[in-house]
Coordinates of C-alpha atoms in Angstrom, one line a residue:
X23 CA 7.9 -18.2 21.7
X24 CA 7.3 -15.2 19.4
X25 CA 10.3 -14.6 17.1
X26 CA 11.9 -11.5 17.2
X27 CA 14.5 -10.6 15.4
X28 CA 17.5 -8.2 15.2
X29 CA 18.9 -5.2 13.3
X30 CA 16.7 -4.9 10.8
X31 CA 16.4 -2.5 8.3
X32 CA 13.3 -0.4 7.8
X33 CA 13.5 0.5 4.4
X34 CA 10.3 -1.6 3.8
X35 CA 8.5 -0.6 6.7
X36 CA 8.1 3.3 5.9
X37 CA 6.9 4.8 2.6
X38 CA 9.4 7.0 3.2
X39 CA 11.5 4.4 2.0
X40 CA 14.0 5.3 4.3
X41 CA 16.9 3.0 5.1
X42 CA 17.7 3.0 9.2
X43 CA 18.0 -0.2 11.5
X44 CA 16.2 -1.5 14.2
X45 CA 17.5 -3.0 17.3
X46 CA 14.4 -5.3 17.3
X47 CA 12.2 -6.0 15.2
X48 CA 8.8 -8.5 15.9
X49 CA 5.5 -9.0 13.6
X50 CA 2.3 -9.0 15.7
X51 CA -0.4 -11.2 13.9
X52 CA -3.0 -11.8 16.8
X53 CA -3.5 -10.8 20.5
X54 CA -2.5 -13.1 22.1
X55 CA 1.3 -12.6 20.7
X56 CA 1.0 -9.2 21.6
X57 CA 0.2 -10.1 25.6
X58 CA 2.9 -12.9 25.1
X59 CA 5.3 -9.8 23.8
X60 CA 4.2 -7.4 27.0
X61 CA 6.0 -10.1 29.1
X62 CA 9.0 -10.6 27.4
X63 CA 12.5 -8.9 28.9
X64 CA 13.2 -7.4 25.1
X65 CA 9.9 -5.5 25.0
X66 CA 10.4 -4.7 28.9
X67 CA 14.0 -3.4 28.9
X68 CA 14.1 -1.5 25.4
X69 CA 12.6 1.4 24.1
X70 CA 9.0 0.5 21.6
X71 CA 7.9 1.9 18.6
X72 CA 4.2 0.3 17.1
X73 CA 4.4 0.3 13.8
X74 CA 1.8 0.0 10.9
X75 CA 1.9 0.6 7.7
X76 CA 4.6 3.0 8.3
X77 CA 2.8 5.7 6.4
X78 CA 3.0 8.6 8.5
X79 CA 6.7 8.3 10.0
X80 CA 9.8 9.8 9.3
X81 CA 13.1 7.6 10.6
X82 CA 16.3 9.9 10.8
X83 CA 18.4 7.7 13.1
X84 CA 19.0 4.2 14.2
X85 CA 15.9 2.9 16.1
X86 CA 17.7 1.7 19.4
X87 CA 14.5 -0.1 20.8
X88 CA 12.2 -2.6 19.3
X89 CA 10.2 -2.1 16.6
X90 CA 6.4 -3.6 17.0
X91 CA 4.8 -4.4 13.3
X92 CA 1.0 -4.6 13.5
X93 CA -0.3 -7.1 11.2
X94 CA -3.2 -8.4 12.6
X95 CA -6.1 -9.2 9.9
X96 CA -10.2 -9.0 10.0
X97 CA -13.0 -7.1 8.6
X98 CA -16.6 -8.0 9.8
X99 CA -20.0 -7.1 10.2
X100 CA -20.4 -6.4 14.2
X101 CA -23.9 -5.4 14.2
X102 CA -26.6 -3.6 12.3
X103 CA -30.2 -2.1 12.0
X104 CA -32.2 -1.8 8.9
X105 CA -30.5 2.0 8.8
X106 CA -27.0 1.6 9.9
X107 CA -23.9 -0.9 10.3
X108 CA -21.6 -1.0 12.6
X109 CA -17.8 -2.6 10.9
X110 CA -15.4 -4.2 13.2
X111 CA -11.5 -4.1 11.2
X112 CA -8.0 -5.4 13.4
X113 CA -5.5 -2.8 13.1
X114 CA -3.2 -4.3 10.5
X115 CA -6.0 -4.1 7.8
X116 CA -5.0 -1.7 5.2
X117 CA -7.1 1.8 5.5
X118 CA -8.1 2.2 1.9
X119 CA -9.2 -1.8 1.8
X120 CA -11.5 -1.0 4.4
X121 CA -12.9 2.0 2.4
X122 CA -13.2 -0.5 -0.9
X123 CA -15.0 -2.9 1.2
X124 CA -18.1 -0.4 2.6
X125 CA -18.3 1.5 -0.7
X126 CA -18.6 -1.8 -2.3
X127 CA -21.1 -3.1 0.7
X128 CA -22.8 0.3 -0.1
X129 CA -22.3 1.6 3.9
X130 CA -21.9 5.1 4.1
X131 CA -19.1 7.3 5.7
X132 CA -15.7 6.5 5.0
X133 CA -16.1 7.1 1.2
X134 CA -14.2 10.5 1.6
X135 CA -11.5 9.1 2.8
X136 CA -10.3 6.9 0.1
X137 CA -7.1 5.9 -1.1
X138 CA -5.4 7.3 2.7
X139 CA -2.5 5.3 3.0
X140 CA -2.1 3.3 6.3
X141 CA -3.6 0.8 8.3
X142 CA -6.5 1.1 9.9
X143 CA -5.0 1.0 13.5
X144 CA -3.1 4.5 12.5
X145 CA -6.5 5.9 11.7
X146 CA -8.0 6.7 15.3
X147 CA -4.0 7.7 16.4
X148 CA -4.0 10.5 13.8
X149 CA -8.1 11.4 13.5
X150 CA -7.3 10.9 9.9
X151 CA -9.2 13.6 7.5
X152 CA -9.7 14.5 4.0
X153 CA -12.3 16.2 1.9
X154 CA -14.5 17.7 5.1
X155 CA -14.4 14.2 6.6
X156 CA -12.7 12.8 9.6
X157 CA -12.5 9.5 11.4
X158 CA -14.5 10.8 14.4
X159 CA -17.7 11.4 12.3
X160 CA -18.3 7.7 12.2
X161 CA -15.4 5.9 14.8
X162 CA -18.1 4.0 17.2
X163 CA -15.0 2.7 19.4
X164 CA -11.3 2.0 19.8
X165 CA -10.5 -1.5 21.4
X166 CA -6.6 -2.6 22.4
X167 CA -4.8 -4.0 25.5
X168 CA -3.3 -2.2 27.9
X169 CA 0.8 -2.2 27.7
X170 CA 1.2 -2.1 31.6
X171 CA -1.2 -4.6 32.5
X172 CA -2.2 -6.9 29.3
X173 CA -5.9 -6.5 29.3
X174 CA -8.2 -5.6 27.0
X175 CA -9.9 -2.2 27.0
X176 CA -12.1 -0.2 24.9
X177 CA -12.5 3.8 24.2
X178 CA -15.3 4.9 23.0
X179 CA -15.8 7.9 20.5
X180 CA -16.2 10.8 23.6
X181 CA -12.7 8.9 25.2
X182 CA -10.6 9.1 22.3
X183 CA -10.4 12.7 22.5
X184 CA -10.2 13.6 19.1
X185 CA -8.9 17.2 17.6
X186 CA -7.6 17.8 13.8
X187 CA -4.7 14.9 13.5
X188 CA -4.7 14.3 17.4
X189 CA -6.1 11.7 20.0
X190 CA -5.9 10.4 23.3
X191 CA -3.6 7.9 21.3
X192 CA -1.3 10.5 20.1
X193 CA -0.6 12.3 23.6
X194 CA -1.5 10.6 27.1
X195 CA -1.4 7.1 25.6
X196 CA 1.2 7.1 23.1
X197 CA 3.4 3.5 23.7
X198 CA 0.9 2.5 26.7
X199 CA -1.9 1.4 24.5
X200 CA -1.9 -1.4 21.3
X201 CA -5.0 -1.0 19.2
X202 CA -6.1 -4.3 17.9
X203 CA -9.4 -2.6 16.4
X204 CA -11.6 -0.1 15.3
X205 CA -15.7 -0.1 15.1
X206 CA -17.0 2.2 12.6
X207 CA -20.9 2.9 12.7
X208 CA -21.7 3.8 9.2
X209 CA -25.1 4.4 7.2
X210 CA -26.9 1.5 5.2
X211 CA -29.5 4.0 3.7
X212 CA -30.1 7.6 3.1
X213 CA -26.1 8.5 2.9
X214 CA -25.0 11.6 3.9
X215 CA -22.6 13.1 1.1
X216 CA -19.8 15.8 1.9
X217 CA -19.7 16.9 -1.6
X218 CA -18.9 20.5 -1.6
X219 CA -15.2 20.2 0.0
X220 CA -12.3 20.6 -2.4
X221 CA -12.5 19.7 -5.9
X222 CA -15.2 16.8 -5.7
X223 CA -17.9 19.0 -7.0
X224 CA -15.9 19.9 -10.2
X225 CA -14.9 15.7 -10.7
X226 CA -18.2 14.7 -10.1
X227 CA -18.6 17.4 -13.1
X228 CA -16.2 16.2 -15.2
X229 CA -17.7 12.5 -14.9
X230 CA -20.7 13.5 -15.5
X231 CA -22.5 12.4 -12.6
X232 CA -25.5 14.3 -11.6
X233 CA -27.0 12.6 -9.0
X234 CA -24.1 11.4 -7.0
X235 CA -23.5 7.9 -4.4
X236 CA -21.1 6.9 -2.1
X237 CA -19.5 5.1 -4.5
X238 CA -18.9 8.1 -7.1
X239 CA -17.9 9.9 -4.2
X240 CA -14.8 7.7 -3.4
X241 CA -14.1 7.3 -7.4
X242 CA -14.3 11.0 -7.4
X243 CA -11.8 11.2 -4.1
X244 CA -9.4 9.2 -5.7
X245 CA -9.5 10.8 -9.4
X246 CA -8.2 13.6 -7.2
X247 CA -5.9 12.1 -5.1
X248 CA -4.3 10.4 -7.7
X249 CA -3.3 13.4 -10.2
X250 CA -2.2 15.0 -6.5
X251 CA -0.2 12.4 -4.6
X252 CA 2.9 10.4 -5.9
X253 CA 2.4 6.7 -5.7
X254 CA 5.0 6.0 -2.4
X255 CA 6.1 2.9 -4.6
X256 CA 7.4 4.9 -7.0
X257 CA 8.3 7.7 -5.2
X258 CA 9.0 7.9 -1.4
X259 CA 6.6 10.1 0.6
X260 CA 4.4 9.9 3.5
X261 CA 1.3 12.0 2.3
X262 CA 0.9 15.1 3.8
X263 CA 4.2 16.5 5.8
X264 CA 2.2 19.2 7.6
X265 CA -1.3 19.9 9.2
X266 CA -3.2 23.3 8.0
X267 CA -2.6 26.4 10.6
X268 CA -5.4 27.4 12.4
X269 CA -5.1 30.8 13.8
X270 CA -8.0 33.3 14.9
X271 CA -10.3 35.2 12.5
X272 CA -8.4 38.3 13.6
X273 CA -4.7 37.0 12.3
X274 CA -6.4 35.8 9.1
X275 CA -8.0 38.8 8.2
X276 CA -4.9 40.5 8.7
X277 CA -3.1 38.7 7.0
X278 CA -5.5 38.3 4.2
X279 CA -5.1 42.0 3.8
X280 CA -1.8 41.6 3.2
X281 CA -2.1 38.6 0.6
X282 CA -5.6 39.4 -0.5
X283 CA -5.6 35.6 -2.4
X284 CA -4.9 33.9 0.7
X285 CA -7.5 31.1 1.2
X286 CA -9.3 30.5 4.8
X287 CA -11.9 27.8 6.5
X288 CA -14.0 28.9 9.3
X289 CA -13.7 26.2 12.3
X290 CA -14.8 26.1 15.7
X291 CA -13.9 29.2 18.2
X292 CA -13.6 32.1 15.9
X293 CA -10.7 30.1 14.4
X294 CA -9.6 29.7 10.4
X295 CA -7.8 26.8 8.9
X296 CA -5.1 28.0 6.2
X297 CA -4.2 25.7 4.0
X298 CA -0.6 24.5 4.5
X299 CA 0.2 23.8 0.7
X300 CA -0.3 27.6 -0.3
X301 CA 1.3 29.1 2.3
X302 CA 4.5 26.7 0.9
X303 CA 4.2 27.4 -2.6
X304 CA 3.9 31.4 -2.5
X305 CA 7.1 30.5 -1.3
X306 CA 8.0 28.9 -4.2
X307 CA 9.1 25.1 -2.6
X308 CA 6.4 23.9 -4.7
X309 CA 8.7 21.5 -7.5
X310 CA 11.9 22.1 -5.4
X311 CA 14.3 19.7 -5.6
X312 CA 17.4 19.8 -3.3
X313 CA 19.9 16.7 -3.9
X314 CA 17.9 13.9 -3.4
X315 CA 15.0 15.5 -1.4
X316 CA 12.1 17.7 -2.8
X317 CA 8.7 19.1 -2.6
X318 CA 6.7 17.8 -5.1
X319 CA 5.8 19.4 -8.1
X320 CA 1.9 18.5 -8.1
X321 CA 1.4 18.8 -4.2
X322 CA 3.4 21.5 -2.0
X323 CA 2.4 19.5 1.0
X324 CA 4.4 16.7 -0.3
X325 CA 7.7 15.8 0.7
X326 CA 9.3 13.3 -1.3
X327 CA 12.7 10.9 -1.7
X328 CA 14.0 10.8 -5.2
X329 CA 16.2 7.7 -3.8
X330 CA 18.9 7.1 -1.6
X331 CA 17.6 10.0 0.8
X332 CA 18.7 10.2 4.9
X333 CA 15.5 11.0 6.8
X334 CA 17.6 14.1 8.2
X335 CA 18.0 14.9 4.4
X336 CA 14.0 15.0 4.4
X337 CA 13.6 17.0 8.3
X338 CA 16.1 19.7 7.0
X339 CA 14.0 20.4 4.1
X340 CA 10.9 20.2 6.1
X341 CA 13.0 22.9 8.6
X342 CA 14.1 25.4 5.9
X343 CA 10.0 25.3 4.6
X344 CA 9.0 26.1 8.1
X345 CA 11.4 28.7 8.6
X346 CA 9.9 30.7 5.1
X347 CA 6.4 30.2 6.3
X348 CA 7.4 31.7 9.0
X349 CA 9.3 34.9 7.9
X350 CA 6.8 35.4 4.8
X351 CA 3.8 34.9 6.7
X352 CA 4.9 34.9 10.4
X353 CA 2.7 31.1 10.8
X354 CA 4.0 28.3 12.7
X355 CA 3.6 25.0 10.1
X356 CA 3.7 21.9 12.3
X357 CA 4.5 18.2 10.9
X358 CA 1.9 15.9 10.8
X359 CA 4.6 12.9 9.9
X360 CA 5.9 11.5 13.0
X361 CA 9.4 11.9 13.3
X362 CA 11.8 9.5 15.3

């Protein structure tokens, strides 16, 4: 019988590292304990939350349900051509081993995306991007089990119904779906780099690398992302708090005229993506620090616990940021962290 256990703190479940209790609490290492759990009365008659690597989540209460770790384990080679490979990983891999293992394999596609905390079964869930790259450039398919009937289904790239930091996952099938996998198709040969987002061009620079590969790409990534982002082991954070605005051209440029240094990024339907972090710090949260919460100083999109924070300590802050963005630049900032 799987072992589940009760009240159990989540402080090292969340890089948040946010202290709140679970009900419940069970560790999936395999499929078959997760079609064992879809039958038993404590998943059936409680409230279920699948966690990760608790990366993207925000807990500012008791969880009164159960609380589903993911921890199943596998990278492998599913198929390939003499121009591509296609890269099967179980949910409870960690994201950024997956990214060490293709660089290193020299397969093309995730390198952009390096050093993204997470598992790998939070990737397709969130569409995770960074640097002009998202999971859906290279996600192949998306296999899991049904919660309401215990079989085994995939989605395929078209099903997931991807958007900036939304899925299929995300809305319709949020709690009725466990992903057990991913299947990236990624490039063997002739890589495509996504150079020119962000300040990749100016590392790549400052290396001195001329002629560019996948793996100074990732190198360059995390150069970046390390002078950015706090270490959550040292400080808790979960990343990014909010996704860019988009808003039409026409708000932009009206806006723009207003705050003539206010950066855009063309997107799809006459639509421009603002980013979050400078709308936040012209208005000045950028280095804030209110009791034990704060913005941090090196990246405005970066909520952090100094130690010994309430996750309502952390949603408060992220409310009163919303609330200047708002009467500053009349924008709607929305969170990207999940918050329960």
């Amino acid at each position: 019988m799987i072992p589940i256990r009760e009240d159990v703190d989540l402080q090292p479940y969340n890089t948040f590292d946010i202290s709140e209790p679970a009900r419940y609490f069970v560790t999936l290492t395999s499929e078959d304990e997760l079609r064992e759990l879809l039958s038993h009365p404590v998943y059936r008659d409680n409230p279920v939350l699948i966690l990760g690597g608790g990366s993207n989540v925000l807990f500012t209460q008791p969880f009164a349900g159960l609380v589903v770790h993911v921890a199943l384990r596998g990278i492998r080679v599913e198929h390939e051509t003499e121009d591509e490979v296609w890269i099967t990983a179980a949910a409870g891999e960690n994201w950024h081993n997956l990214v060490t293992y293709c660089v290193e394999s020299n397969y093309g596609g995730i390198e952009n995306l390096s050093l993204i905390p997470g598992t790998v079964g939070a990737a397709p869930i969130q569409n995770i991007g960074a640097y002009g790259v998202e999971l859906k450039d290279v996600l192949d398919q998306v296999e899991g089990v049904d919660a309401a009937t215990g079989l085994k289904r995939s989605y395929t790239n078209a099903e997931c119904e991807f958007g900036y930091r939304e899925s299929i996952f995300k809305r319709e099938l949020k709690g009725k779906f466990f992903i057990s996998s991913i299947t990236l198709r990624l490039t063997k040969k002739n890589h495509v780099l996504h150079t020119g987002y962000g300040a990749i061009e100016d590392t790549l620079k400052q290396l001195q690398i001329a002629h560019p590969t996948i793996r100074s790409v990732s190198e360059a990534v995390i150069r970046i992302r390390s002078s950015k982002l706090p270490n959550p082991k040292q400080l808790g954070n979960a990343g990014s708090f909010f996704k860019n605005p988009e808003v039409q051209e026409s708000t932009y440029l009206e806006r723009k005229n207003s705050y003539p240094g206010m950066p855009g990024y063309k997107t799809e339907n006459q639509r421009v993506k603002i980013p979050a972090a400078w709308l936040i710090e012209q208005c000045g949260w950028k280095g804030k620090r209110m009791g034990n919460v704060g913005v941090h100083e090196q990246q405005a999109l970066v909520l952090v616990n100094f130690g010994g924070a309430k996750g309502t300590d952390v949603l408060q802050l992220a409310r009163d940021i919303q609330a200047s963005v708002k009467a500053k630049f009349g924008i709607d900032l929305q969170p990207e962290v999940n918050i329960i």
